[in-house]
mmCIF file of C-alpha atoms in Angstrom:
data_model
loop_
_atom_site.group_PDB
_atom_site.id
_atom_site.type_symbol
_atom_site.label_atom_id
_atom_site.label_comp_id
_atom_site.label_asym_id
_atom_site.label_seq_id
_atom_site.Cartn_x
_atom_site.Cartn_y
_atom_site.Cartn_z
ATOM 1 C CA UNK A 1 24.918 13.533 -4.745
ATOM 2 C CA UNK A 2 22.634 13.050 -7.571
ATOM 3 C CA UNK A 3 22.612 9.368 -9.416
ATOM 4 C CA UNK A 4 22.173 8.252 -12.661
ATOM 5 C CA UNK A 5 18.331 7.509 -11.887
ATOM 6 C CA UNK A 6 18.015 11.403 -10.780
ATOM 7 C CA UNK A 7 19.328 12.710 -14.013
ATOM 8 C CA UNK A 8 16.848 10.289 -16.225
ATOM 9 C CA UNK A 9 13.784 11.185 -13.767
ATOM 10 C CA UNK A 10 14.862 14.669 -14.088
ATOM 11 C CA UNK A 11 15.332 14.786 -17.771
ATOM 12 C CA UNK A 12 12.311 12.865 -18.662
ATOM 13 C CA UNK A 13 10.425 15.475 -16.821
ATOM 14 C CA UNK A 14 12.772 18.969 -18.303
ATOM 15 C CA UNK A 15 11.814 17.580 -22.007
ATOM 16 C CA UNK A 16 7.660 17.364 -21.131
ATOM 17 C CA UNK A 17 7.999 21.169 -18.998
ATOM 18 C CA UNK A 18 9.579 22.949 -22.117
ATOM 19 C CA UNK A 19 7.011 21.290 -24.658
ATOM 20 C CA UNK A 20 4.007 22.159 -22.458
ATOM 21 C CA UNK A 21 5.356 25.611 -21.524
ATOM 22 C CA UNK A 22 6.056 26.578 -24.961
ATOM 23 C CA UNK A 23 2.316 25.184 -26.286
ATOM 24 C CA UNK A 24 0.938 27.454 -23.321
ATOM 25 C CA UNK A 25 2.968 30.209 -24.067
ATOM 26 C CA UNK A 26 2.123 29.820 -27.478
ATOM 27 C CA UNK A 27 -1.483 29.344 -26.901
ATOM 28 C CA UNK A 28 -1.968 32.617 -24.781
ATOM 29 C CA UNK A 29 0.105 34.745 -27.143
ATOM 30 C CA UNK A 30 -2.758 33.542 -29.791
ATOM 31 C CA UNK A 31 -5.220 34.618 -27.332
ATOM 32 C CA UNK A 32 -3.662 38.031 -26.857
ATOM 33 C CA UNK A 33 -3.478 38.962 -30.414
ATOM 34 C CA UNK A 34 -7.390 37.641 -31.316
ATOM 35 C CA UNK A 35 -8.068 40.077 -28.258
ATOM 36 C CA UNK A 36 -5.925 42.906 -29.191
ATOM 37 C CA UNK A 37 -4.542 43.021 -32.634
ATOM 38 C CA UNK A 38 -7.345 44.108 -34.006
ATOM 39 C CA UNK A 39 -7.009 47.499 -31.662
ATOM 40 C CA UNK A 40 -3.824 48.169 -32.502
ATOM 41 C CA UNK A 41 -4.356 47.645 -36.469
ATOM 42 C CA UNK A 42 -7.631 50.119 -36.195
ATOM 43 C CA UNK A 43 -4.878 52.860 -33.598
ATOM 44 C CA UNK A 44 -2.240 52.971 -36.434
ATOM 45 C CA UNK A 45 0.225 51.006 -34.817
ATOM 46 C CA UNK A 46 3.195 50.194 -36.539
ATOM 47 C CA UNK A 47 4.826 46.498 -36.935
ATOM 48 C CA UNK A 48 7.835 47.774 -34.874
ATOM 49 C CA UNK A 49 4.947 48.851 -32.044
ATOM 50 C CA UNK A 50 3.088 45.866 -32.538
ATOM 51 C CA UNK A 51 6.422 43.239 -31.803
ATOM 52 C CA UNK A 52 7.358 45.178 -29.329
ATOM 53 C CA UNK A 53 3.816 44.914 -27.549
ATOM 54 C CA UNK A 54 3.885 41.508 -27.391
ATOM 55 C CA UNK A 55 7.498 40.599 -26.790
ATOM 56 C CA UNK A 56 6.711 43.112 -23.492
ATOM 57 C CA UNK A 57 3.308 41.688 -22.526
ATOM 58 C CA UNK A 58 4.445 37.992 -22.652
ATOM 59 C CA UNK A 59 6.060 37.574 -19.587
ATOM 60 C CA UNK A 60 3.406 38.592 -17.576
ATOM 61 C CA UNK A 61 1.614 34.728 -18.663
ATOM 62 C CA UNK A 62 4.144 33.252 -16.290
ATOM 63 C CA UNK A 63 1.615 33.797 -12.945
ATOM 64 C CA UNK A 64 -0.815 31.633 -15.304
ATOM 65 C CA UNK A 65 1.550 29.036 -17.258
ATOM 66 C CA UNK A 66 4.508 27.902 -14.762
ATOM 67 C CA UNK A 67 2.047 26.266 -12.155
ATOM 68 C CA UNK A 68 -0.312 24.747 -15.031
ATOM 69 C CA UNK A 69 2.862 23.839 -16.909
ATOM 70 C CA UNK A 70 4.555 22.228 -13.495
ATOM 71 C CA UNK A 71 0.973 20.288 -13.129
ATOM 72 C CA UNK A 72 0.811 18.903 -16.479
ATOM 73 C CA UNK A 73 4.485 18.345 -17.459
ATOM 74 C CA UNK A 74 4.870 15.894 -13.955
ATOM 75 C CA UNK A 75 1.745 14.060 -14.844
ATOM 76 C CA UNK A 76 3.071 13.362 -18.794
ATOM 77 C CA UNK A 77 6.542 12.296 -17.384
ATOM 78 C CA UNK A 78 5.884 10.605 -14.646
ATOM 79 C CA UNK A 79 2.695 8.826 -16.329
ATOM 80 C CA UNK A 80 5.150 7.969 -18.825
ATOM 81 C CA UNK A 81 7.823 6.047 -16.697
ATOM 82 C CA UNK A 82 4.694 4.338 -14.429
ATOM 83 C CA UNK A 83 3.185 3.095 -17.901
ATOM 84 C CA UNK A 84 6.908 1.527 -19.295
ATOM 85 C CA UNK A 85 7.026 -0.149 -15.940
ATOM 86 C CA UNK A 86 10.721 2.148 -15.281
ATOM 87 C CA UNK A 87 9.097 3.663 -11.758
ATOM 88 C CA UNK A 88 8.202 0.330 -10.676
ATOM 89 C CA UNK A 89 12.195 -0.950 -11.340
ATOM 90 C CA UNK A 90 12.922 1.940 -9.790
ATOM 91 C CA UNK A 91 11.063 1.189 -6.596
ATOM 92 C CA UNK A 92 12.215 -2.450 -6.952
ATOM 93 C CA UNK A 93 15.702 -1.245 -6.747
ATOM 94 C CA UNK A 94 14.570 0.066 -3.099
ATOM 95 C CA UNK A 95 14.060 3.459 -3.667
ATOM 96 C CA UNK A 96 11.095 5.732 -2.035
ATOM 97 C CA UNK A 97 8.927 7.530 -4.026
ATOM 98 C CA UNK A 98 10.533 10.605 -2.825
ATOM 99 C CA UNK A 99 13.681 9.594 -3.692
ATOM 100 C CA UNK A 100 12.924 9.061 -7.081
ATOM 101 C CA UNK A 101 11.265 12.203 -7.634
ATOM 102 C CA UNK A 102 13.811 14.547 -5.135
ATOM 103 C CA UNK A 103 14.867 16.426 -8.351
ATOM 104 C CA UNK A 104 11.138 17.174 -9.561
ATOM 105 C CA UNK A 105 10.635 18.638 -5.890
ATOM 106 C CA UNK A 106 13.560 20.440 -5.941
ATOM 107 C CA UNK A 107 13.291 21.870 -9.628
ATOM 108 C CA UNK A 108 9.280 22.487 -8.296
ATOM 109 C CA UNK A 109 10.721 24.792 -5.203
ATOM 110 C CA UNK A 110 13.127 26.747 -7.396
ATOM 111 C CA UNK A 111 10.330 27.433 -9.759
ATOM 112 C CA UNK A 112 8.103 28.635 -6.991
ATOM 113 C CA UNK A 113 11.181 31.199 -5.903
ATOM 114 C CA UNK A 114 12.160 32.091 -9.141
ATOM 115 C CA UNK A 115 7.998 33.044 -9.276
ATOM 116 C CA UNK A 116 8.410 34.793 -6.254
ATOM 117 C CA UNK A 117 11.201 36.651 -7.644
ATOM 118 C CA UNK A 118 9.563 37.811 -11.034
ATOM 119 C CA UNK A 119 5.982 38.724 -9.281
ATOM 120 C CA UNK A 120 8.456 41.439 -8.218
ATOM 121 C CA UNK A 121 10.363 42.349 -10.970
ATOM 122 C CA UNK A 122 9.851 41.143 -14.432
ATOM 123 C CA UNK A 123 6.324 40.317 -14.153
ATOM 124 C CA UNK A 124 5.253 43.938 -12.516
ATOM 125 C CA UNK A 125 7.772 45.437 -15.718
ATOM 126 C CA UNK A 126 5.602 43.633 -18.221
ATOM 127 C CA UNK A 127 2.287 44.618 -16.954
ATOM 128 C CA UNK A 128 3.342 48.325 -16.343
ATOM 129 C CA UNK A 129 5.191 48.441 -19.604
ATOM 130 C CA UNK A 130 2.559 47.183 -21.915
ATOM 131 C CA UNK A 131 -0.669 48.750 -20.621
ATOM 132 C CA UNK A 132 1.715 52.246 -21.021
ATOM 133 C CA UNK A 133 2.903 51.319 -24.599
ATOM 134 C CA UNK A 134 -1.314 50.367 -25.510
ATOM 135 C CA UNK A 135 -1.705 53.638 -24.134
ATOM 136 C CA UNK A 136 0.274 55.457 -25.203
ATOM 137 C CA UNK A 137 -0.273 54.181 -29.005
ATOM 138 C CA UNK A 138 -4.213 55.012 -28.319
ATOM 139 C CA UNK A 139 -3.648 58.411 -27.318
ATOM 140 C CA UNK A 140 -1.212 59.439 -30.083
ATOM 141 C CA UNK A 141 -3.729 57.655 -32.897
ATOM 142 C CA UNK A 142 -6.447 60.062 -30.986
ATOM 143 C CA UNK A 143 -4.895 63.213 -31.119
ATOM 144 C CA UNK A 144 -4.247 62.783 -35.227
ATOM 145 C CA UNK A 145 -8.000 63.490 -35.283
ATOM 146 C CA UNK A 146 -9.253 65.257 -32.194
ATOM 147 C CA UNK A 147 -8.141 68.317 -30.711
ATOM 148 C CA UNK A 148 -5.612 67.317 -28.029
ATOM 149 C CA UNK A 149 -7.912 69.027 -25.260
ATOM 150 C CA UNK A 150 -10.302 66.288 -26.099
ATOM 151 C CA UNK A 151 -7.452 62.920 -25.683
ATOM 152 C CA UNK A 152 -7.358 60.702 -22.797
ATOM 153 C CA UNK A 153 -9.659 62.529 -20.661
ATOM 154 C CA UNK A 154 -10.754 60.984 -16.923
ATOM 155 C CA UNK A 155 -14.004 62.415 -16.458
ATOM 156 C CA UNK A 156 -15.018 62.922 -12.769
ATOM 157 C CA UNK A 157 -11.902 61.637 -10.730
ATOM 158 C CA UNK A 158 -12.214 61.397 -7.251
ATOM 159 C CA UNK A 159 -9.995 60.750 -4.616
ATOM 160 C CA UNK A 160 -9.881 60.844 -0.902
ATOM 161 C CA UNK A 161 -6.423 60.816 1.031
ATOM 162 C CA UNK A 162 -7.493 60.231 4.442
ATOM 163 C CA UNK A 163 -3.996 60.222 5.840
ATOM 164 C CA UNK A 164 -3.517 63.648 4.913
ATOM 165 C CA UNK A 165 -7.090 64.474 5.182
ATOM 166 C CA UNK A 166 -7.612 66.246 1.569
ATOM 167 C CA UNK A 167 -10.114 65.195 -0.448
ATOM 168 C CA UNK A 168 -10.022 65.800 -4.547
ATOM 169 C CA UNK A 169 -12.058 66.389 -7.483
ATOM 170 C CA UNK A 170 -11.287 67.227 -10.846
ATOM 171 C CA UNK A 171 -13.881 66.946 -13.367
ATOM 172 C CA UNK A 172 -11.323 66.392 -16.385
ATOM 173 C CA UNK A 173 -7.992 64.892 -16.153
ATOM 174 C CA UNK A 174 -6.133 64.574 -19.285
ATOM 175 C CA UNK A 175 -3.907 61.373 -19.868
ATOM 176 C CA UNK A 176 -2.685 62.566 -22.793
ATOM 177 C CA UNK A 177 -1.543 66.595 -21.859
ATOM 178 C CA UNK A 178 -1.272 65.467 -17.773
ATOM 179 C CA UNK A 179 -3.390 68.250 -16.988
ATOM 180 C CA UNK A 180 -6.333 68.941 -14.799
ATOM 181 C CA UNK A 181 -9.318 71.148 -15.791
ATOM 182 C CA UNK A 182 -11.915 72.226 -13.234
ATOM 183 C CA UNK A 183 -10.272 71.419 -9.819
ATOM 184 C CA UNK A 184 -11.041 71.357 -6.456
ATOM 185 C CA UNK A 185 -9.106 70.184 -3.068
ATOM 186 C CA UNK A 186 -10.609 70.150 0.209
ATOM 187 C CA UNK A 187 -7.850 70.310 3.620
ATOM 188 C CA UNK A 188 -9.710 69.524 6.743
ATOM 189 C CA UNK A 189 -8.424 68.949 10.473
ATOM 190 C CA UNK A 190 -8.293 65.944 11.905
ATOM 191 C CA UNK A 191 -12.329 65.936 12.972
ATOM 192 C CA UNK A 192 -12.979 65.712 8.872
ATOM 193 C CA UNK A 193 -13.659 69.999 9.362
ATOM 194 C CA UNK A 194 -13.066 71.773 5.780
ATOM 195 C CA UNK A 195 -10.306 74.521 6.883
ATOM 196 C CA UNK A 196 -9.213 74.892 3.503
ATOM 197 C CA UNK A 197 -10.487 74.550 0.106
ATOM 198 C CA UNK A 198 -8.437 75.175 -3.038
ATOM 199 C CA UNK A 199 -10.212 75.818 -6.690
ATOM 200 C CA UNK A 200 -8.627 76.541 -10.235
ATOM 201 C CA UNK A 201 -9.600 76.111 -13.632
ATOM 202 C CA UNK A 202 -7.202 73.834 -14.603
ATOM 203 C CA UNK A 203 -3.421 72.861 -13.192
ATOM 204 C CA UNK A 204 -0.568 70.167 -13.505
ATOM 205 C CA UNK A 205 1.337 68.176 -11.098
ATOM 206 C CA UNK A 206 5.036 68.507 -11.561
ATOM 207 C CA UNK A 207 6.794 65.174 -11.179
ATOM 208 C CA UNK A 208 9.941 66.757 -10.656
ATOM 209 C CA UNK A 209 9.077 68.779 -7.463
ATOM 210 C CA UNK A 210 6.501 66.632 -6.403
ATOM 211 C CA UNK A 211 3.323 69.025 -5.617
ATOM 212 C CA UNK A 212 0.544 71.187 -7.654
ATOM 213 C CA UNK A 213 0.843 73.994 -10.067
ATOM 214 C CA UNK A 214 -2.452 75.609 -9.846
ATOM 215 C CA UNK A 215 -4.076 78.671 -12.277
ATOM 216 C CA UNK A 216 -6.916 81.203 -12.389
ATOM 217 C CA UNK A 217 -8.478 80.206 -9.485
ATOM 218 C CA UNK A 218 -9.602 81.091 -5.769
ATOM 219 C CA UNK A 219 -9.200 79.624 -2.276
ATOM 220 C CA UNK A 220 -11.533 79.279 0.789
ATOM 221 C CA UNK A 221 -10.114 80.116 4.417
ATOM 222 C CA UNK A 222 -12.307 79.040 6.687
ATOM 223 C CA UNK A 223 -11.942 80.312 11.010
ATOM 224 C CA UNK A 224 -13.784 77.164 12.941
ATOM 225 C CA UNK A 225 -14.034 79.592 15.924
ATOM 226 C CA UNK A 226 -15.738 82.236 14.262
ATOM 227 C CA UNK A 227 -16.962 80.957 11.520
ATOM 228 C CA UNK A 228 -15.598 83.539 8.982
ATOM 229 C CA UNK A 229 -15.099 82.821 5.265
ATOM 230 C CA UNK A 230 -12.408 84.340 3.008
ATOM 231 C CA UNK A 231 -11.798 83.997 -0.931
ATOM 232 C CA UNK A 232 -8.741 85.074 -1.851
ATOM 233 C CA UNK A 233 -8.122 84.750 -5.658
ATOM 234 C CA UNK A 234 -5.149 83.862 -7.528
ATOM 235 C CA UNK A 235 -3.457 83.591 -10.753
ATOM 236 C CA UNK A 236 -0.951 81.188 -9.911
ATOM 237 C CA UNK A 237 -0.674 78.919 -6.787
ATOM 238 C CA UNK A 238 2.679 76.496 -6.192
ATOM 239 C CA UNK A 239 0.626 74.770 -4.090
ATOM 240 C CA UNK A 240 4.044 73.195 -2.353
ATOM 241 C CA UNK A 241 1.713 71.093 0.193
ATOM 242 C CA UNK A 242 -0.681 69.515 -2.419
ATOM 243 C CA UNK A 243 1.675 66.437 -3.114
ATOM 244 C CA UNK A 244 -1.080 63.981 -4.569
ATOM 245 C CA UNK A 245 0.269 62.374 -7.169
ATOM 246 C CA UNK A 246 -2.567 62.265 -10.148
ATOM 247 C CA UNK A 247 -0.954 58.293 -11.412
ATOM 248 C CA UNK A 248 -2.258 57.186 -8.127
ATOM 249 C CA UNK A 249 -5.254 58.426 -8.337
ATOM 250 C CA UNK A 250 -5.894 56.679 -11.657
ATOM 251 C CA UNK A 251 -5.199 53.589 -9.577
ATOM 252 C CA UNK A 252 -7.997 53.578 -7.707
ATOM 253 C CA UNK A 253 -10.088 53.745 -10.497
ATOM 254 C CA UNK A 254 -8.525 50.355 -11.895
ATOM 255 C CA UNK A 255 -9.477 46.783 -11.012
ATOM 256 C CA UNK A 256 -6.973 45.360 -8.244
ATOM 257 C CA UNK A 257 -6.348 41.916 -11.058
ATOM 258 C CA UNK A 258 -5.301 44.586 -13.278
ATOM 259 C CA UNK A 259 -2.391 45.945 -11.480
ATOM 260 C CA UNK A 260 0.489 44.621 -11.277
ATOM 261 C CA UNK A 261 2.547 43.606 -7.780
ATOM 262 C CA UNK A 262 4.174 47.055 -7.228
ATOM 263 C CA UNK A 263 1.602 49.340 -8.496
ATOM 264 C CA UNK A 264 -1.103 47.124 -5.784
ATOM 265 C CA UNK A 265 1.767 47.514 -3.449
ATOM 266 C CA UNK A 266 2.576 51.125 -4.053
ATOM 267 C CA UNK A 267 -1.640 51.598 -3.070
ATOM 268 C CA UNK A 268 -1.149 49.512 0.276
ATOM 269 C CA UNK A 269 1.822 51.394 1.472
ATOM 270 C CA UNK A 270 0.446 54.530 0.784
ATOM 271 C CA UNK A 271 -3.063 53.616 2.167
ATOM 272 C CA UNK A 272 -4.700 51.797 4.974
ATOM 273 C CA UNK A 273 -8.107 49.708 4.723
ATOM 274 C CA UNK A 274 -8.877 51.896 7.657
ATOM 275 C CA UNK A 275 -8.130 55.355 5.559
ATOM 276 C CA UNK A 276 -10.103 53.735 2.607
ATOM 277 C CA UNK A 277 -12.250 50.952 2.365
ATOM 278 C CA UNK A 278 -11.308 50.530 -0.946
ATOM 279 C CA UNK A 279 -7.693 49.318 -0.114
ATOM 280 C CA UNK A 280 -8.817 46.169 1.268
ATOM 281 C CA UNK A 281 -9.723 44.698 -2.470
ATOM 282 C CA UNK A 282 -6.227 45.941 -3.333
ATOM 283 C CA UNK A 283 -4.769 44.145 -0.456
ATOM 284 C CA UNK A 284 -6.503 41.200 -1.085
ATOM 285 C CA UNK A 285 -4.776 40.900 -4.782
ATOM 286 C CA UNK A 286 -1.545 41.878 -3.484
ATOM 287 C CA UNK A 287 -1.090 38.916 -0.885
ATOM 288 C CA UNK A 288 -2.919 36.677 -3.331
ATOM 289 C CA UNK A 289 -0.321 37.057 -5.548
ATOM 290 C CA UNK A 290 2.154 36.446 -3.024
ATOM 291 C CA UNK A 291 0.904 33.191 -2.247
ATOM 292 C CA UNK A 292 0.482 32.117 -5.854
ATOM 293 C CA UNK A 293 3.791 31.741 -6.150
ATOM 294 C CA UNK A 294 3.405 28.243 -3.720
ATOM 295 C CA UNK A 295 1.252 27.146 -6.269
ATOM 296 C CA UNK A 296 4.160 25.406 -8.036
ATOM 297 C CA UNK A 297 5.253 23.305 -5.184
ATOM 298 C CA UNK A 298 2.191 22.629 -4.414
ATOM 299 C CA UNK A 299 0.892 21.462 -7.555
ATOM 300 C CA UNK A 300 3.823 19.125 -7.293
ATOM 301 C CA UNK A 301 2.548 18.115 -4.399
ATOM 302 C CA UNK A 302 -0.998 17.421 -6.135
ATOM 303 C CA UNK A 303 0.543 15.699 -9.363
ATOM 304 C CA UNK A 304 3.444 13.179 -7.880
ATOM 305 C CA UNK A 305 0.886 11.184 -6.149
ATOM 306 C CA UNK A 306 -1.054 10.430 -8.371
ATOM 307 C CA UNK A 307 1.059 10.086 -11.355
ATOM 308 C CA UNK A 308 3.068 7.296 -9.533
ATOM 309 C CA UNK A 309 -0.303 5.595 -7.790
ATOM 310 C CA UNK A 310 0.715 2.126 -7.836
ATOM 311 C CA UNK A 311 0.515 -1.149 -10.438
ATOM 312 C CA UNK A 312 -3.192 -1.877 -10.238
ATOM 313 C CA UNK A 313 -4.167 1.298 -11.225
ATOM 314 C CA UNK A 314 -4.761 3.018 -14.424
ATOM 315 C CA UNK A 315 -2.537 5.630 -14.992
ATOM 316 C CA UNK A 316 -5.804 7.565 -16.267
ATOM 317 C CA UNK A 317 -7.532 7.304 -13.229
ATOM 318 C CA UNK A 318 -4.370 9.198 -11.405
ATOM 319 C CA UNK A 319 -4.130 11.426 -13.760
ATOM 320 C CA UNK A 320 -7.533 12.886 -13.527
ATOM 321 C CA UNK A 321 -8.165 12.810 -9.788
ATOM 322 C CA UNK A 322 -5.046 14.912 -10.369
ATOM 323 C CA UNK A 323 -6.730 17.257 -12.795
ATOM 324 C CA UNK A 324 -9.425 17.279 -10.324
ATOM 325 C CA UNK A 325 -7.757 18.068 -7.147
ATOM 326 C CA UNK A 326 -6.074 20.985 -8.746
ATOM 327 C CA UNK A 327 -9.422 22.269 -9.729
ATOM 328 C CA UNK A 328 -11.104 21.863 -6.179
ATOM 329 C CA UNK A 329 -7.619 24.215 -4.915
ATOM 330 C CA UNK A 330 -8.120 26.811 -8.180
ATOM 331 C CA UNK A 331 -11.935 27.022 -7.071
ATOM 332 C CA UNK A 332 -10.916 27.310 -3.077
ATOM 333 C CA UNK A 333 -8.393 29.802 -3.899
ATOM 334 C CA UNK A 334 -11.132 32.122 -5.525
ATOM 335 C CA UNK A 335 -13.522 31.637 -2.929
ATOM 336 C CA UNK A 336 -11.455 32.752 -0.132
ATOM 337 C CA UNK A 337 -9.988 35.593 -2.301
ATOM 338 C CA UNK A 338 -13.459 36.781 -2.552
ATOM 339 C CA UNK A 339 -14.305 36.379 0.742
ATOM 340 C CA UNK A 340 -11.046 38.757 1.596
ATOM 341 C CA UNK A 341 -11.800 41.032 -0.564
ATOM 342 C CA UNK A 342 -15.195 41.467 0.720
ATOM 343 C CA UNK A 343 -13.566 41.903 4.084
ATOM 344 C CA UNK A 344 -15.367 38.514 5.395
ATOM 345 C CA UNK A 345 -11.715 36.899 5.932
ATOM 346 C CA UNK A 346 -8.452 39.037 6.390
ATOM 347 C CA UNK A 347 -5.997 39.413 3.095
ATOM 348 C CA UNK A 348 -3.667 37.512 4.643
ATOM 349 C CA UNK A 349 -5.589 34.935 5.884
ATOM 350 C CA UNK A 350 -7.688 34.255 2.350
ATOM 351 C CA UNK A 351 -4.399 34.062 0.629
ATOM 352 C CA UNK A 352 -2.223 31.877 2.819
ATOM 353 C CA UNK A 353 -4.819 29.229 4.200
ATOM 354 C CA UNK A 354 -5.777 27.311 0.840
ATOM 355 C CA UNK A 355 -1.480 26.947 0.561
ATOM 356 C CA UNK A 356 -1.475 25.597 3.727
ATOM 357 C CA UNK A 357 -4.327 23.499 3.210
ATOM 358 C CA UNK A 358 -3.025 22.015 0.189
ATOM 359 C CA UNK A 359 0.802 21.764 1.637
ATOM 360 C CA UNK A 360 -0.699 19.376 4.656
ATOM 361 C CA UNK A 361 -2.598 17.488 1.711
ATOM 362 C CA UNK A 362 0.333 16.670 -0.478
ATOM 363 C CA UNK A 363 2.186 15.754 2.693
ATOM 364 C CA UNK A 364 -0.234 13.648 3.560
ATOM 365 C CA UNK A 365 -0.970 12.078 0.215
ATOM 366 C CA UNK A 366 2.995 11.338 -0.201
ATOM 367 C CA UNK A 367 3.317 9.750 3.117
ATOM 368 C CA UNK A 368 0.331 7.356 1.585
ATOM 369 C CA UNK A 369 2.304 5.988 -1.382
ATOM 370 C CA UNK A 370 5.613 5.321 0.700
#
């Protein structure tokens, strides 16, 4: 059961979280429209466009301002009581410093699930939604004054499915239309052999049915025993076994810290580091941000500590070794993330061991101010 002391701890520390996360909310939703208002004033956008742009974007800050805002919000309140002298009655009265902070801890963990929780949902809804809606407001202010052959084109996409062993390139894909111009597939065997080879001028890939509509274009049969060539030409080709789907190419020509959580993990479950090298960044940023959602317990971890680090010392001094510690995790984080993505360390491993490190620290550190 939860005492009278709980609900004061707990409050002092509910009134400094909701301050701090609204200033960093606020803060980054400045940030945002310094770096993109300006684009959507000079694509036409209306206000209605505009809102609705940044009421989508802004939960995707919550990776970056829940463990910052758990971080700063204990130090305030807990720097707060340990300056009016109420932690050290509290510890008078015989209570641990875990017991006097159980409902910081526990409000720390639910954060961290509740993270884990949006990472997949929300979070992944707000990235995905807003880079479509910038898009999509870019491409329509385009086509008002080129011709619509000329909006949103990919030049030169490439893309190798080594699981099905078919190899693409199209020299123009059109965001804007969803068409291809100038394609060509190569199907080989399982020794990497071109058997196949499929050309057209341009075609589409229908979402619906899930594989290629092809035009004016010709294929190459190739015989491995003999050797023999054939062209057959074609009109029209329902190419029902070409089932690449053109979005996931454009993937793999994005930054992995761009993606969100389901797009990285719709690349991993489609792909191994094995088929393509390329996954392993992908993977990398995938299991990173699974771990990040630790960070809030652990930063807990970091913060109580120090916050509450006894009468002889000044609160200031806690406070920044604090500051500091979290900054020595941020930069081992990144280094190890690196190092996984460069395939030096394994995904998982990158992601997972500075959590672990830190977990053991903050245990440790707590057991030091019982």
């Amino acid at each position: 059961m939860y005492s009278v002391a709980d609900r004061y701890v707990f409050s002092e520390w509910l009134k400094a979280f909701v301050l701090v996360l609204g200033s960093m909310f606020g803060l980054l939703i400045l940030f945002e429209i310094q770096d993109s208002f300006t684009d959507l004033i000079g694509y036409e956008a209306s206000s209605i466009q505009i809102l609705k742009y940044y009421a989508v974007i802004a939960p995707s800050f919550l990776t970056i301002t829940l463990p910052a805002t758990v971080l700063v919000s204990i130090l305030y309140a807990l720097g707060q009581l340990h300056r009016s002298n109420e932690f050290i009655a509290l510890r008078a009265a015989g209570m641990s410093v875990f017991r006097v902070t159980r409902s910081i801890w526990l409000a720390s963990l639910l954060i961290s699930a509740g993270l884990w929780y949006l990472n997949s949902s929300l979070i992944p809804w707000s990235v995905e939604q807003s880079d479509q809606l910038i898009k999509t407001i870019r491409l329509d202010s385009e086509a008002k004054s080129l011709n619509t052959d000329e909006v949103g084109i990919v030049e030169g996409l490439a893309f190798d499915n080594r699981n099905e062993n078919r190899m693409w390139f199209i020299n123009r894909y059109s965001e804007y239309k969803k068409e291809a111009y100038g394609i060509s597939v190569s199907i080989m065997d399982e020794q990497r052999r071109e058997v196949r080879r499929v050309m057209a001028r341009y075609g589409w890939y229908n979402e619906e049915e899930g594989y290629w509509s092809l035009f004016d274009g010709r294929e190459r049969l190739v015989d491995l025993d003999t050797g023999r060539e054939q062209w057959p030409p074609f009109e029209r080709l329902e190419a029902k076994d070409l089932d690449d789907d053109p979005s996931l190419m454009l993937l793999f020509g994005k930054r992995p810290k761009d993606l969100s959580f389901l797009q990285l993990k719709r690349i991993t479950d489609n792909f191994s580091k094995e088929d393509n090298p390329s996954v392993l960044a992908y993977e990398a940023r995938l299991h990173a941000l699974m771990a990040s959602a630790a960070s809030c317990l652990i930063v807990a971890g970091i913060a109580i500590p120090f916050a509450i680090s006894g009468v002889r010392t000044n609160p200031a001094v806690g406070v920044s070794k604090s500051i500091g510690l979290f900054f020595v995790f941020y930069i081992l984080t990144s280094v190890l993330n690196a190092l996984g993505r460069e395939g030096s360390l394994s995904p998982e491993f990158a992601a997972w061991s500075p959590m672990v490190i830190m977990i053991a620290l903050a245990y440790f550190l707590m057991r030091r101010v019982k």
